[in-house]
PDB file of C-alpha atoms in Angstrom:
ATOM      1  CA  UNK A   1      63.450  92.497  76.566  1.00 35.00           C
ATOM      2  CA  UNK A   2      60.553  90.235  75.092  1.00 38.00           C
ATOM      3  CA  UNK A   3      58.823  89.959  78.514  1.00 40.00           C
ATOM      4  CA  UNK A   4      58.167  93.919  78.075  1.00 40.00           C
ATOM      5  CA  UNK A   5      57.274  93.725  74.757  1.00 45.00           C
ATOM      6  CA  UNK A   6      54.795  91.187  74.783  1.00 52.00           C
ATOM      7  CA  UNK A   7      51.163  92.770  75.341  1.00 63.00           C
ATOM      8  CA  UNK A   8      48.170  90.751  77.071  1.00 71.00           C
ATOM      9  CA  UNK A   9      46.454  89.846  74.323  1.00 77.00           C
ATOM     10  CA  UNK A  10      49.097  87.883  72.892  1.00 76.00           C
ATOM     11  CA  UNK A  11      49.990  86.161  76.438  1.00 82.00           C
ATOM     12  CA  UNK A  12      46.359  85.539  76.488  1.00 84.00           C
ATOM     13  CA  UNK A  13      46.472  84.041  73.163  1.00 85.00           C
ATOM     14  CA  UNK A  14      49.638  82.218  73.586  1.00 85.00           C
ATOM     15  CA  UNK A  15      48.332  80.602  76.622  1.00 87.00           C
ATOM     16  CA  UNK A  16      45.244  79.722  75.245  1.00 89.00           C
ATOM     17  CA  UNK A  17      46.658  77.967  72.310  1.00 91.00           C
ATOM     18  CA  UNK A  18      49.100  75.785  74.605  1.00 90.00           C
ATOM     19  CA  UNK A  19      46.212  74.687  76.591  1.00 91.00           C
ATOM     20  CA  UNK A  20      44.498  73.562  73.547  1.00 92.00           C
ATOM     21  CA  UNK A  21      47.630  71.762  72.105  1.00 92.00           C
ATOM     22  CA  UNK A  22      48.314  69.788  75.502  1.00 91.00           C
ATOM     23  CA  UNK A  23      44.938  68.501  75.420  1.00 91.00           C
ATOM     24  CA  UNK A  24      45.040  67.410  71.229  1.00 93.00           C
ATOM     25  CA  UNK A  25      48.537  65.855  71.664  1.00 89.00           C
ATOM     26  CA  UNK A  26      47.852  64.042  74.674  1.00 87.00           C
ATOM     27  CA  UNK A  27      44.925  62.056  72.332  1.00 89.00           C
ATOM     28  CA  UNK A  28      47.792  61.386  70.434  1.00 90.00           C
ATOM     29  CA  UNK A  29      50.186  60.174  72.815  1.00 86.00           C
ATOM     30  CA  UNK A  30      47.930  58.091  74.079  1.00 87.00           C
ATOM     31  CA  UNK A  31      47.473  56.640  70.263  1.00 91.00           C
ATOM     32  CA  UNK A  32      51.164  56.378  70.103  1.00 88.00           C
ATOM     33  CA  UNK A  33      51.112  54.532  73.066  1.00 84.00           C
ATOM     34  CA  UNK A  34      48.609  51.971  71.132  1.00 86.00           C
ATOM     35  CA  UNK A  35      50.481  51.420  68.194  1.00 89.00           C
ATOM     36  CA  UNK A  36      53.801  51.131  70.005  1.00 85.00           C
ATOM     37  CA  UNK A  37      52.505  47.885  71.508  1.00 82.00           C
ATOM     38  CA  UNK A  38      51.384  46.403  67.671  1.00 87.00           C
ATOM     39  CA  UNK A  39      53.528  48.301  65.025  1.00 90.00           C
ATOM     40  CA  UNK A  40      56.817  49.656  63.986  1.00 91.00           C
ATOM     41  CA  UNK A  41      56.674  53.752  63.986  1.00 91.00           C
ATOM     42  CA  UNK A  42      57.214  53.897  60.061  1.00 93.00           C
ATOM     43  CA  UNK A  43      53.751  52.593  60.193  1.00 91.00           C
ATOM     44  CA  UNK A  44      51.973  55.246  62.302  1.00 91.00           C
ATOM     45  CA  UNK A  45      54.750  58.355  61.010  1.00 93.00           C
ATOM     46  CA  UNK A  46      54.250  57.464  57.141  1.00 93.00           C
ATOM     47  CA  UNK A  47      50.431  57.887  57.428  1.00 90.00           C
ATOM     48  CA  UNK A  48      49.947  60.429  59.981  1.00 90.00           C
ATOM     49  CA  UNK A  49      53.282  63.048  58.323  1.00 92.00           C
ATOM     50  CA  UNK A  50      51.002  62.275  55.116  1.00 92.00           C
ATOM     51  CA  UNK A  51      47.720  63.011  56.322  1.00 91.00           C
ATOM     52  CA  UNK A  52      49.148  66.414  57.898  1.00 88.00           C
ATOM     53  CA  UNK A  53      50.824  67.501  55.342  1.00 91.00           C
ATOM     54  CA  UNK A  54      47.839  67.487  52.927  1.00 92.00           C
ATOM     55  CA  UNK A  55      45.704  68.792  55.710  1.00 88.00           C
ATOM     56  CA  UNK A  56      48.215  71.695  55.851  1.00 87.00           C
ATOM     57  CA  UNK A  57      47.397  72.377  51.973  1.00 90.00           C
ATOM     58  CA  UNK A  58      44.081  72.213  52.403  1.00 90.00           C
ATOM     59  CA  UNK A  59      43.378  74.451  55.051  1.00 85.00           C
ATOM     60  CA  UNK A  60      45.870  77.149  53.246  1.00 82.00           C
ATOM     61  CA  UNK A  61      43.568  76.713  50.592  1.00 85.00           C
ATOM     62  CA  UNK A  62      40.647  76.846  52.003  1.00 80.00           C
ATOM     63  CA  UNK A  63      41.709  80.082  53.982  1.00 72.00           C
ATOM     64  CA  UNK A  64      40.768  83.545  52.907  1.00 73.00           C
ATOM     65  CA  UNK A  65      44.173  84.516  51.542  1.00 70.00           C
ATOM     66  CA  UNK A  66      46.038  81.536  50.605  1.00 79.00           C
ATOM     67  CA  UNK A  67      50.163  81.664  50.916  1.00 81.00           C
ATOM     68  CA  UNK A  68      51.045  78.295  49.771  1.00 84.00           C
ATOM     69  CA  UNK A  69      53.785  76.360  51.670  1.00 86.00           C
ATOM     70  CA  UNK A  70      56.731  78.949  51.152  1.00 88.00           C
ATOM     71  CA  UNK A  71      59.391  79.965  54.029  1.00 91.00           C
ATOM     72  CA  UNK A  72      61.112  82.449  54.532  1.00 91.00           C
ATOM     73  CA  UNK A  73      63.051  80.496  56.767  1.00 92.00           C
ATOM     74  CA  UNK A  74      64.355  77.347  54.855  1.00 94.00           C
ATOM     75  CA  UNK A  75      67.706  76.483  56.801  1.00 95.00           C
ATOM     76  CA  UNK A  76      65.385  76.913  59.776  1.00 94.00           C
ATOM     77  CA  UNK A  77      62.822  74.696  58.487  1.00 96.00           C
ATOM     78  CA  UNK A  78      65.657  72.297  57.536  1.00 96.00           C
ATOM     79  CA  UNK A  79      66.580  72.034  60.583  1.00 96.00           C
ATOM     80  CA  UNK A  80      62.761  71.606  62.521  1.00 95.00           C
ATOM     81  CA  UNK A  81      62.143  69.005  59.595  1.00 96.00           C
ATOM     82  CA  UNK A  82      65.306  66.934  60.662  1.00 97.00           C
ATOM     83  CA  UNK A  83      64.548  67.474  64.270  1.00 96.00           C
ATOM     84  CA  UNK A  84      61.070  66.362  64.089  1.00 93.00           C
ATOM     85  CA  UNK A  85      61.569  63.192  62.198  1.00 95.00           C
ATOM     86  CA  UNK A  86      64.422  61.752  64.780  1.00 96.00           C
ATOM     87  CA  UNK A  87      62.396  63.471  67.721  1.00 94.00           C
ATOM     88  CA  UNK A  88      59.272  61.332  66.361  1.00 92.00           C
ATOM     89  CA  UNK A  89      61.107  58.348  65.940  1.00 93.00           C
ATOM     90  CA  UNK A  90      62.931  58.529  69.714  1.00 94.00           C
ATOM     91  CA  UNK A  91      59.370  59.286  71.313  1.00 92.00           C
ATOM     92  CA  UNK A  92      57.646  56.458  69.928  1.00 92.00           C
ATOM     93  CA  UNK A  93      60.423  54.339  71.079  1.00 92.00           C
ATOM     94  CA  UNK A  94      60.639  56.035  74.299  1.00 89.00           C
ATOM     95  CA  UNK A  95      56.561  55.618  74.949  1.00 85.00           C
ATOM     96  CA  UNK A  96      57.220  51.400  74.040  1.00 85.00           C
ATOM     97  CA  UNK A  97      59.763  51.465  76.524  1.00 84.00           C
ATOM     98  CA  UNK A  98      58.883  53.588  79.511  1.00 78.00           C
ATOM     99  CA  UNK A  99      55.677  54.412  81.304  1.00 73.00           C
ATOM    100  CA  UNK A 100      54.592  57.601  80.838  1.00 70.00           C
ATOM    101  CA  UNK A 101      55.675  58.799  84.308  1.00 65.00           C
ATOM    102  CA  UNK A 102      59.301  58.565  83.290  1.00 70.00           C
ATOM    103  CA  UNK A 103      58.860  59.754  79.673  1.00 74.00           C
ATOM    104  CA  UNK A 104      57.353  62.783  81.347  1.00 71.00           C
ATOM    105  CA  UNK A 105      60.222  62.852  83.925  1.00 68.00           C
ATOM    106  CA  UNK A 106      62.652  63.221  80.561  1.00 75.00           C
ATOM    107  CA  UNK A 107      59.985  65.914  79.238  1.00 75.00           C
ATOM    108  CA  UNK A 108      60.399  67.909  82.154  1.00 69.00           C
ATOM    109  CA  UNK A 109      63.607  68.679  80.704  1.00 72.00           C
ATOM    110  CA  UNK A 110      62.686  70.620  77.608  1.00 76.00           C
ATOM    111  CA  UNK A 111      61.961  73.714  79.902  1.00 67.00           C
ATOM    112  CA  UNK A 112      65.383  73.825  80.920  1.00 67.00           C
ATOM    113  CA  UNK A 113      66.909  72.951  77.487  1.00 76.00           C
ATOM    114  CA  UNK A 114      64.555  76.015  76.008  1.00 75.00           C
ATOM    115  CA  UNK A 115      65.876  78.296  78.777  1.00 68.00           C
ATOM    116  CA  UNK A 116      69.419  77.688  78.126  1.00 69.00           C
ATOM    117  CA  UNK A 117      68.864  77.962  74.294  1.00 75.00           C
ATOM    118  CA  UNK A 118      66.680  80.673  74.227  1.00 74.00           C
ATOM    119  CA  UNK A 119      69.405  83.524  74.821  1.00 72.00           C
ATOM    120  CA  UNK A 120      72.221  82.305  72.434  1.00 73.00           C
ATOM    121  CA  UNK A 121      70.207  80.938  69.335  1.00 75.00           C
ATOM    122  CA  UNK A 122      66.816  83.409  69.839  1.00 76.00           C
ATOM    123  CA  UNK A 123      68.078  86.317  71.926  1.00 76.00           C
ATOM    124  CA  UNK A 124      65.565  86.071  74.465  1.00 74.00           C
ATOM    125  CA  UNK A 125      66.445  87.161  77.860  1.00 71.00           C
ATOM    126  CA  UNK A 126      65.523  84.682  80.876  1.00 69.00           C
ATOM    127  CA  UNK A 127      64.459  86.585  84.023  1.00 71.00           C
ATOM    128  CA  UNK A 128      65.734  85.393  87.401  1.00 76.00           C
ATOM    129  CA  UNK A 129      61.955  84.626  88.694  1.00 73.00           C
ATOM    130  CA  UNK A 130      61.841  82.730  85.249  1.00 72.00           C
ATOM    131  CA  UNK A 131      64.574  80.085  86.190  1.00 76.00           C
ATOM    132  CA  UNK A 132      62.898  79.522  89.595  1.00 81.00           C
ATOM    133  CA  UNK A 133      59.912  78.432  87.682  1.00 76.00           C
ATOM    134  CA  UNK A 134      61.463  76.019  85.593  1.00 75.00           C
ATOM    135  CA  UNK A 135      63.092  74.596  88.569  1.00 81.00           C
ATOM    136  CA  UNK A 136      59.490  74.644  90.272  1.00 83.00           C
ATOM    137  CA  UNK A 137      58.388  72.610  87.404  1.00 74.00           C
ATOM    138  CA  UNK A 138      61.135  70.348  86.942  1.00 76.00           C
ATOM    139  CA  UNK A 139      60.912  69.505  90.621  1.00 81.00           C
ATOM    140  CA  UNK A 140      56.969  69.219  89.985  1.00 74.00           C
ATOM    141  CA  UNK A 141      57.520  66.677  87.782  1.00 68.00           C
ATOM    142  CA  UNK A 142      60.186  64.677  89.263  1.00 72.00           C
ATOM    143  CA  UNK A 143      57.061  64.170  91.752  1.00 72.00           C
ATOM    144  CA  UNK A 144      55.638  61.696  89.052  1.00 61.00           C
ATOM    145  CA  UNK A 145      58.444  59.297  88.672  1.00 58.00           C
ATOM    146  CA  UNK A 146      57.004  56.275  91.258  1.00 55.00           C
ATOM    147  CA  UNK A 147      60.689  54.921  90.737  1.00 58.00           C
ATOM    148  CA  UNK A 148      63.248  57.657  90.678  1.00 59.00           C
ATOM    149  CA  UNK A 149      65.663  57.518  88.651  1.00 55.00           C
ATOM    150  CA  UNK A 150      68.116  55.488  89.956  1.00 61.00           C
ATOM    151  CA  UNK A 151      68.726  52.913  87.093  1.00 54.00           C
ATOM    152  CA  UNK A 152      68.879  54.265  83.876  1.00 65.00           C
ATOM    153  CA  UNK A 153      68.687  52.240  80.407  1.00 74.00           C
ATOM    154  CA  UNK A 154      67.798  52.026  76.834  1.00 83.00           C
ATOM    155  CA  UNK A 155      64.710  53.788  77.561  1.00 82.00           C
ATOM    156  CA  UNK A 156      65.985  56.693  79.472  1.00 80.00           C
ATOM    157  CA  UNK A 157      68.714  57.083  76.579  1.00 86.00           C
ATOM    158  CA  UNK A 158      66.311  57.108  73.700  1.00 91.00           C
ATOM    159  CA  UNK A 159      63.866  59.519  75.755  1.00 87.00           C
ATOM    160  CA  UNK A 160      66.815  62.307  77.047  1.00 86.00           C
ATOM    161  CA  UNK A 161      67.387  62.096  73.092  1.00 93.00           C
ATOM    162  CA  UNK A 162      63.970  62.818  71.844  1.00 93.00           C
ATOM    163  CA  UNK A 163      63.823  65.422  74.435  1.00 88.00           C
ATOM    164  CA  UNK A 164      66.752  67.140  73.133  1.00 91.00           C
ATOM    165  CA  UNK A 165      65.351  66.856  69.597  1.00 94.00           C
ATOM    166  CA  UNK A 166      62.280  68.474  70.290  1.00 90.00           C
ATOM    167  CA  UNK A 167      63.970  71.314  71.921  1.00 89.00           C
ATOM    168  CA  UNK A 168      65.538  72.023  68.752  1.00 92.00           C
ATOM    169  CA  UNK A 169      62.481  71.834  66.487  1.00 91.00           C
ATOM    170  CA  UNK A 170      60.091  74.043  69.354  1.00 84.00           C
ATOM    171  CA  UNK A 171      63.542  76.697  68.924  1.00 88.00           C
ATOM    172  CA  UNK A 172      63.129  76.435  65.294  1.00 91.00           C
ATOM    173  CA  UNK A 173      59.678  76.991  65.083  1.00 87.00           C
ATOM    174  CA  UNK A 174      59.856  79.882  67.723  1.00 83.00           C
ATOM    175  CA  UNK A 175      63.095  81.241  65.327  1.00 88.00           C
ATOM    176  CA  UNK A 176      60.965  81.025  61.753  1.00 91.00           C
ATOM    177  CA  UNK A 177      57.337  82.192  64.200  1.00 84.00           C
ATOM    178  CA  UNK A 178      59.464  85.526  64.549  1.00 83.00           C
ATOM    179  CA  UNK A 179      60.514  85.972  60.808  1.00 88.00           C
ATOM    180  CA  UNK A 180      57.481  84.013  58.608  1.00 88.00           C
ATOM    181  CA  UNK A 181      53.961  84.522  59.402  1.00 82.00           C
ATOM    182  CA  UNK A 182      52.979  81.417  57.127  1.00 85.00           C
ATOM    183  CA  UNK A 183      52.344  79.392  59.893  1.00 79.00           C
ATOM    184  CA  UNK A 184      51.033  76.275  57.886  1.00 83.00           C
ATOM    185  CA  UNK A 185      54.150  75.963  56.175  1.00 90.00           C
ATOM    186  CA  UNK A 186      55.695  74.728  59.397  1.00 89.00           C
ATOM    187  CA  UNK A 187      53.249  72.198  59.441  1.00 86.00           C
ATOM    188  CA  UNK A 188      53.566  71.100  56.368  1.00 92.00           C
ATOM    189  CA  UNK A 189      57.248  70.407  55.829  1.00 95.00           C
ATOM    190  CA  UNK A 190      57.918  68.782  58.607  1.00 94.00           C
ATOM    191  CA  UNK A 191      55.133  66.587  58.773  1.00 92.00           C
ATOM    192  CA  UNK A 192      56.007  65.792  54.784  1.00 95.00           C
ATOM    193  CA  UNK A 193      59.735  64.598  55.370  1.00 96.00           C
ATOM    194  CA  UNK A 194      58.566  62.705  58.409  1.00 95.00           C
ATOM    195  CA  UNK A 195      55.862  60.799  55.679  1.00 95.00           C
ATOM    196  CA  UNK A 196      58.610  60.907  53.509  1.00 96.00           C
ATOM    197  CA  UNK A 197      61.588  59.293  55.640  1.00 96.00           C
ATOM    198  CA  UNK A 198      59.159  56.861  57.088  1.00 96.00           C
ATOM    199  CA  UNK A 199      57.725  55.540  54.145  1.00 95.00           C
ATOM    200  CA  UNK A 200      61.107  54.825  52.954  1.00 95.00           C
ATOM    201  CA  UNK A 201      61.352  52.188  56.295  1.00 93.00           C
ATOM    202  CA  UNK A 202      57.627  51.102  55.331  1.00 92.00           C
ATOM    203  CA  UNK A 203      58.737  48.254  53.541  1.00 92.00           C
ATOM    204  CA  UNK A 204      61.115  46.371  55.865  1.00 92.00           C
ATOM    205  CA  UNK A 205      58.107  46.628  58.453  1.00 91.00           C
ATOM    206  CA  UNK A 206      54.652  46.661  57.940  1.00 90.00           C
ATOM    207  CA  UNK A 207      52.045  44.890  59.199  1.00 91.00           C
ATOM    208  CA  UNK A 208      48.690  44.156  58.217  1.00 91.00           C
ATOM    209  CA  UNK A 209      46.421  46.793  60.041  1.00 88.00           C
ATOM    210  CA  UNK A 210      42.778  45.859  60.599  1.00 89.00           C
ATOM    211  CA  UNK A 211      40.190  49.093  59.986  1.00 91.00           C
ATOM    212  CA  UNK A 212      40.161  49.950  63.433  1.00 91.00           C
ATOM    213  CA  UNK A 213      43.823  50.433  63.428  1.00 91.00           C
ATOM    214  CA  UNK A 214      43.538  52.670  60.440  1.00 91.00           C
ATOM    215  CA  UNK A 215      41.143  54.420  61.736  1.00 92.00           C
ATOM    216  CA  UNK A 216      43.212  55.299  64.416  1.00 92.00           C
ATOM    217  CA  UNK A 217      45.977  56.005  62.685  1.00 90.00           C
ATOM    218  CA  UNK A 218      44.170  58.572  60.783  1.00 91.00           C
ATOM    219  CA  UNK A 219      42.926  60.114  63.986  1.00 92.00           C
ATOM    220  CA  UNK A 220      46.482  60.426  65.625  1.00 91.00           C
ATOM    221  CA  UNK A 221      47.377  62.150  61.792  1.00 88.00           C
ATOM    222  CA  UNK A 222      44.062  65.104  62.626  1.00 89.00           C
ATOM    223  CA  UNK A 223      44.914  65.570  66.462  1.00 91.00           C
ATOM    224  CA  UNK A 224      48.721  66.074  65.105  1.00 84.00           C
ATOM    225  CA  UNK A 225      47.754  68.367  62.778  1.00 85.00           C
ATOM    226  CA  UNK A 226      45.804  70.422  64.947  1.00 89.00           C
ATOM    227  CA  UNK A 227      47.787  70.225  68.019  1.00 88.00           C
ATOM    228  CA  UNK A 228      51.018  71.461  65.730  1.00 77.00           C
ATOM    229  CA  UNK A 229      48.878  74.100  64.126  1.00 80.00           C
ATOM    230  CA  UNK A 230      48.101  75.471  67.528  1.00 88.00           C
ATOM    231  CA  UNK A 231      51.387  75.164  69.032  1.00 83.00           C
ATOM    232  CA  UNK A 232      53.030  76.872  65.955  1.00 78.00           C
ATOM    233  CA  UNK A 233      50.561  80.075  66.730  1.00 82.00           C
ATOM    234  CA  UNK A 234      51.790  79.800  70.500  1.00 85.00           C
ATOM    235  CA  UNK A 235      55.223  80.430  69.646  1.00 77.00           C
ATOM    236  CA  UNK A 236      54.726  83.354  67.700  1.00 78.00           C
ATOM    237  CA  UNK A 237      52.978  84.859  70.973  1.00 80.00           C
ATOM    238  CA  UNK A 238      55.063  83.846  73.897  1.00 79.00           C
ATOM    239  CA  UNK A 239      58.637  83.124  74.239  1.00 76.00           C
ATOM    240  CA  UNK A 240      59.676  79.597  74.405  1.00 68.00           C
ATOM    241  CA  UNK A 241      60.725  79.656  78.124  1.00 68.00           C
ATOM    242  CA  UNK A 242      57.100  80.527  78.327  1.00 74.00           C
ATOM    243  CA  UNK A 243      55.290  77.995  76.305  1.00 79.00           C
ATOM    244  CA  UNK A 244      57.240  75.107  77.059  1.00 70.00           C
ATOM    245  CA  UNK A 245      56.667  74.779  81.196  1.00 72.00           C
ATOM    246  CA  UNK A 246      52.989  75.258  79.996  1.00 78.00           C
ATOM    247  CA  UNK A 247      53.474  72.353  77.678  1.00 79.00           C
ATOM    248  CA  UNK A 248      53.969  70.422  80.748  1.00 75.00           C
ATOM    249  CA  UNK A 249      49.904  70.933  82.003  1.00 80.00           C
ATOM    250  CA  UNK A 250      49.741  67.656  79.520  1.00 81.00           C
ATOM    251  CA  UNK A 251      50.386  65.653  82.066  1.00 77.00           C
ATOM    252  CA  UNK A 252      47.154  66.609  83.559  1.00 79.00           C
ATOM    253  CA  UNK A 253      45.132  65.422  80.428  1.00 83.00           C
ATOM    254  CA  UNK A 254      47.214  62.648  80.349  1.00 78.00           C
ATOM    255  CA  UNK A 255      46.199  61.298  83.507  1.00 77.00           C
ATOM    256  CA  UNK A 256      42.338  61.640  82.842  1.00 80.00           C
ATOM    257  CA  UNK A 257      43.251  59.694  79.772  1.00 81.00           C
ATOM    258  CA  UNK A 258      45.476  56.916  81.800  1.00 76.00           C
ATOM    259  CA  UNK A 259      42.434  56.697  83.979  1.00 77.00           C
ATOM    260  CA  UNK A 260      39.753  56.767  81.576  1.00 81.00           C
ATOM    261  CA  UNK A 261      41.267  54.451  78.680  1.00 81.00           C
ATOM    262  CA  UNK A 262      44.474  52.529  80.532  1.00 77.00           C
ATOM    263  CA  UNK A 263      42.806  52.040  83.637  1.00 75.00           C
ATOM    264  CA  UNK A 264      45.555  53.966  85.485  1.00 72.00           C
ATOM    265  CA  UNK A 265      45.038  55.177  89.058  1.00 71.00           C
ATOM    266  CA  UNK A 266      47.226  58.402  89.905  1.00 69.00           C
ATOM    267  CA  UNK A 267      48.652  58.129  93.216  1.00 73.00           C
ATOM    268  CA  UNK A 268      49.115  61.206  95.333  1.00 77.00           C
ATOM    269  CA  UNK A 269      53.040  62.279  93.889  1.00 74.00           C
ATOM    270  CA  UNK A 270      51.074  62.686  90.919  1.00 71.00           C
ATOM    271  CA  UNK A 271      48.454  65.435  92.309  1.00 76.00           C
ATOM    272  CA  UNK A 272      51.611  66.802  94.170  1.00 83.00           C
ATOM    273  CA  UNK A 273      53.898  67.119  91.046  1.00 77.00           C
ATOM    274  CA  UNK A 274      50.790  68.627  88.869  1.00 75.00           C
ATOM    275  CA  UNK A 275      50.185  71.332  91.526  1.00 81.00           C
ATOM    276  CA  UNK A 276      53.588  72.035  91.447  1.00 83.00           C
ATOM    277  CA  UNK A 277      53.490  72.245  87.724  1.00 77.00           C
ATOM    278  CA  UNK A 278      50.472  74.570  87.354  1.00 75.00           C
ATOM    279  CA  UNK A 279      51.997  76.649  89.896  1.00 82.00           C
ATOM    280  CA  UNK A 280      55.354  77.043  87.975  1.00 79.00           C
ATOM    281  CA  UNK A 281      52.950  78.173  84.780  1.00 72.00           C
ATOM    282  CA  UNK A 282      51.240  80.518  86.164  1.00 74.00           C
ATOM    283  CA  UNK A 283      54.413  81.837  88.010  1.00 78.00           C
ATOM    284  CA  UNK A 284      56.046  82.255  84.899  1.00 71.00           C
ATOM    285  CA  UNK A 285      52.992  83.815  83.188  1.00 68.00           C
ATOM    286  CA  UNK A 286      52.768  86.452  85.694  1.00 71.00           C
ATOM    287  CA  UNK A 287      56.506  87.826  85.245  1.00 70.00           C
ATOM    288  CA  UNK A 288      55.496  87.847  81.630  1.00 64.00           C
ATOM    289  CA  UNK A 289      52.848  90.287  82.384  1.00 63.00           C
ATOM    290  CA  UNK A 290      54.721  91.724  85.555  1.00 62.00           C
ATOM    291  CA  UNK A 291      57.495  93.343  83.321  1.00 57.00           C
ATOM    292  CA  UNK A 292      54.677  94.667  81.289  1.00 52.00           C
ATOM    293  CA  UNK A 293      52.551  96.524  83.381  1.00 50.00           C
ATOM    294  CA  UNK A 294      54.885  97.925  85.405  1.00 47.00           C
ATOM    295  CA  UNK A 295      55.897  99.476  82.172  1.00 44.00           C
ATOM    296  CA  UNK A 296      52.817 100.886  81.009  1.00 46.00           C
ATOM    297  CA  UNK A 297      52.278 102.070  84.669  1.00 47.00           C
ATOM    298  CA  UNK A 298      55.441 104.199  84.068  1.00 41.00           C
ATOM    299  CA  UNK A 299      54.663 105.243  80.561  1.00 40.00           C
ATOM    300  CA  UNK A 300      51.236 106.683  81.930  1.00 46.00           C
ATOM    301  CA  UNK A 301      53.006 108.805  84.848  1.00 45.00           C
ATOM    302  CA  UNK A 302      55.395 110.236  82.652  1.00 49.00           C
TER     303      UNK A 302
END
């Protein structure tokens, strides 16, 4: 079982580096969000999949030991590319057409989606406590939705879809995490055929962008690449069932963000469905340790 394999320093680490990623892409969501209102996503994607891609060279470069952008993985990496350029594409159209509380309602999901993926396509066993977790956070979430769910449209189509999409890529990455330790090259690639696809759409929809906008643009391509880079490095620690309800604590920094830059005011479902979500991580952390101990507790009587 991975649960009993996995040793604290790694959960540490893996938990560490999720905490970091929800905070970087939640600066970019909430640059996404931005654009949305302005600009066509070939405009933002074709930069930003350009900018991380030659960040991703650089900094294999600049390490001590470079690797290059090799896989060992490419039908894997094939797939994560393809996965991440229509999961990029849905969520920017998603974000334009839904508040955050119900994109986040959709994203609530991806849990779920991981758990029921995770034994057939990475042959990771769930844990019974595990599913009550994920059902702790999905409820936790469905706290955030002011409106319910009751009609459903465009919007809620396009964000189930992205959802599903970037189930598949996080399964890919946590499938080539476990075989390739060149972690950069799953930044690069797909980040290059997401500059690639996007700049073939360029054409048919650009708009003049003032320096500002640029500038942003550039920013959402460095928070990208680092949040990526990060999340890549959590999914060679944890499982997926793990990482992804822990993906979910960006709702938190996306609040201080609504507040701070969108003038949002949380109401108290919000507070609720966080505290239910926090609790659901750190339920789900402990039976990844749990399994663990009690193991090396047995190992040292014997």
């Amino acid at each position: 079982m991975i649960a009993a394999r996995t040793g604290g320093a790694a959960i540490l680490t893996g938990v560490g580096l999720t905490i970091g990623y929800t905070a970087l892409i939640s600066g970019a969501d909430a640059i996404t969000k931005m654009f949305a209102a302005s600009y066509a996503a070939p405009q933002l994607f074709a930069l930003s999949g350009g900018i991380v891609a030659l960040l991703a060279v650089l900094a294999d470069r600049a390490g001590p030991a470079p690797r290059g952008v090799r896989t060992a993985c490419p039908r894997a990496m094939a797939i994560r590319s393809a996965a991440t350029v229509l999961g990029a594409a849905a969520f920017f159209h998603a974000f334009r057409l839904l508040p955050f509380a119900e994109v986040f309602l959709f994203i609530a999901m991806i849990p779920l989606f991981a758990a029921l993926l995770s034994g057939p396509v990475l042959g990771e066993s769930v844990r019974p406590q595990a599913w009550g977790a994920l059902m702790l956070g999905l409820v936790g979430l469905l706290w955030v939705a002011p409106a319910g769910i009751s009609s459903l449209g465009l919007g809620h189509a396009v964000a189930l879809a992205a959802v599903l999409l970037g189930t598949i890529s996080m399964m890919a990455s946590r499938y080539i995490g476990t075989r390739d330790v060149n972690l950069l090259a799953q930044v690069f690639w797909p980040n290059l055929a997401l500059a690639g696809v996007m700049a073939c759409a360029l054409p048919f929809v650009w708009a003049p962008m003032g320096r500002a906008d640029l500038g942003w643009a550039c920013a959402y391509g460095a928070l990208l690449f680092a949040a990526r880079w990060l999340l890549v490095g959590a999914f060679r620690a944890l499982p997926a069932y793990v990482i992804t309800p822990l993906m979910n604590l960006q709702f938190l920094w996306m609040v201080v963000i609504g507040a701070a830059i969108f003038g949002e005011v949380p109401g108290a479902a919000i507070y609720i469905g966080a505290t239910l979500v926090i609790t659901a991580g750190v339920w789900l952390i402990y039976d990844q340790v749990y399994p663990a101990a009690t193991m090396r507790r047995v190992v040292t009587a014997e």
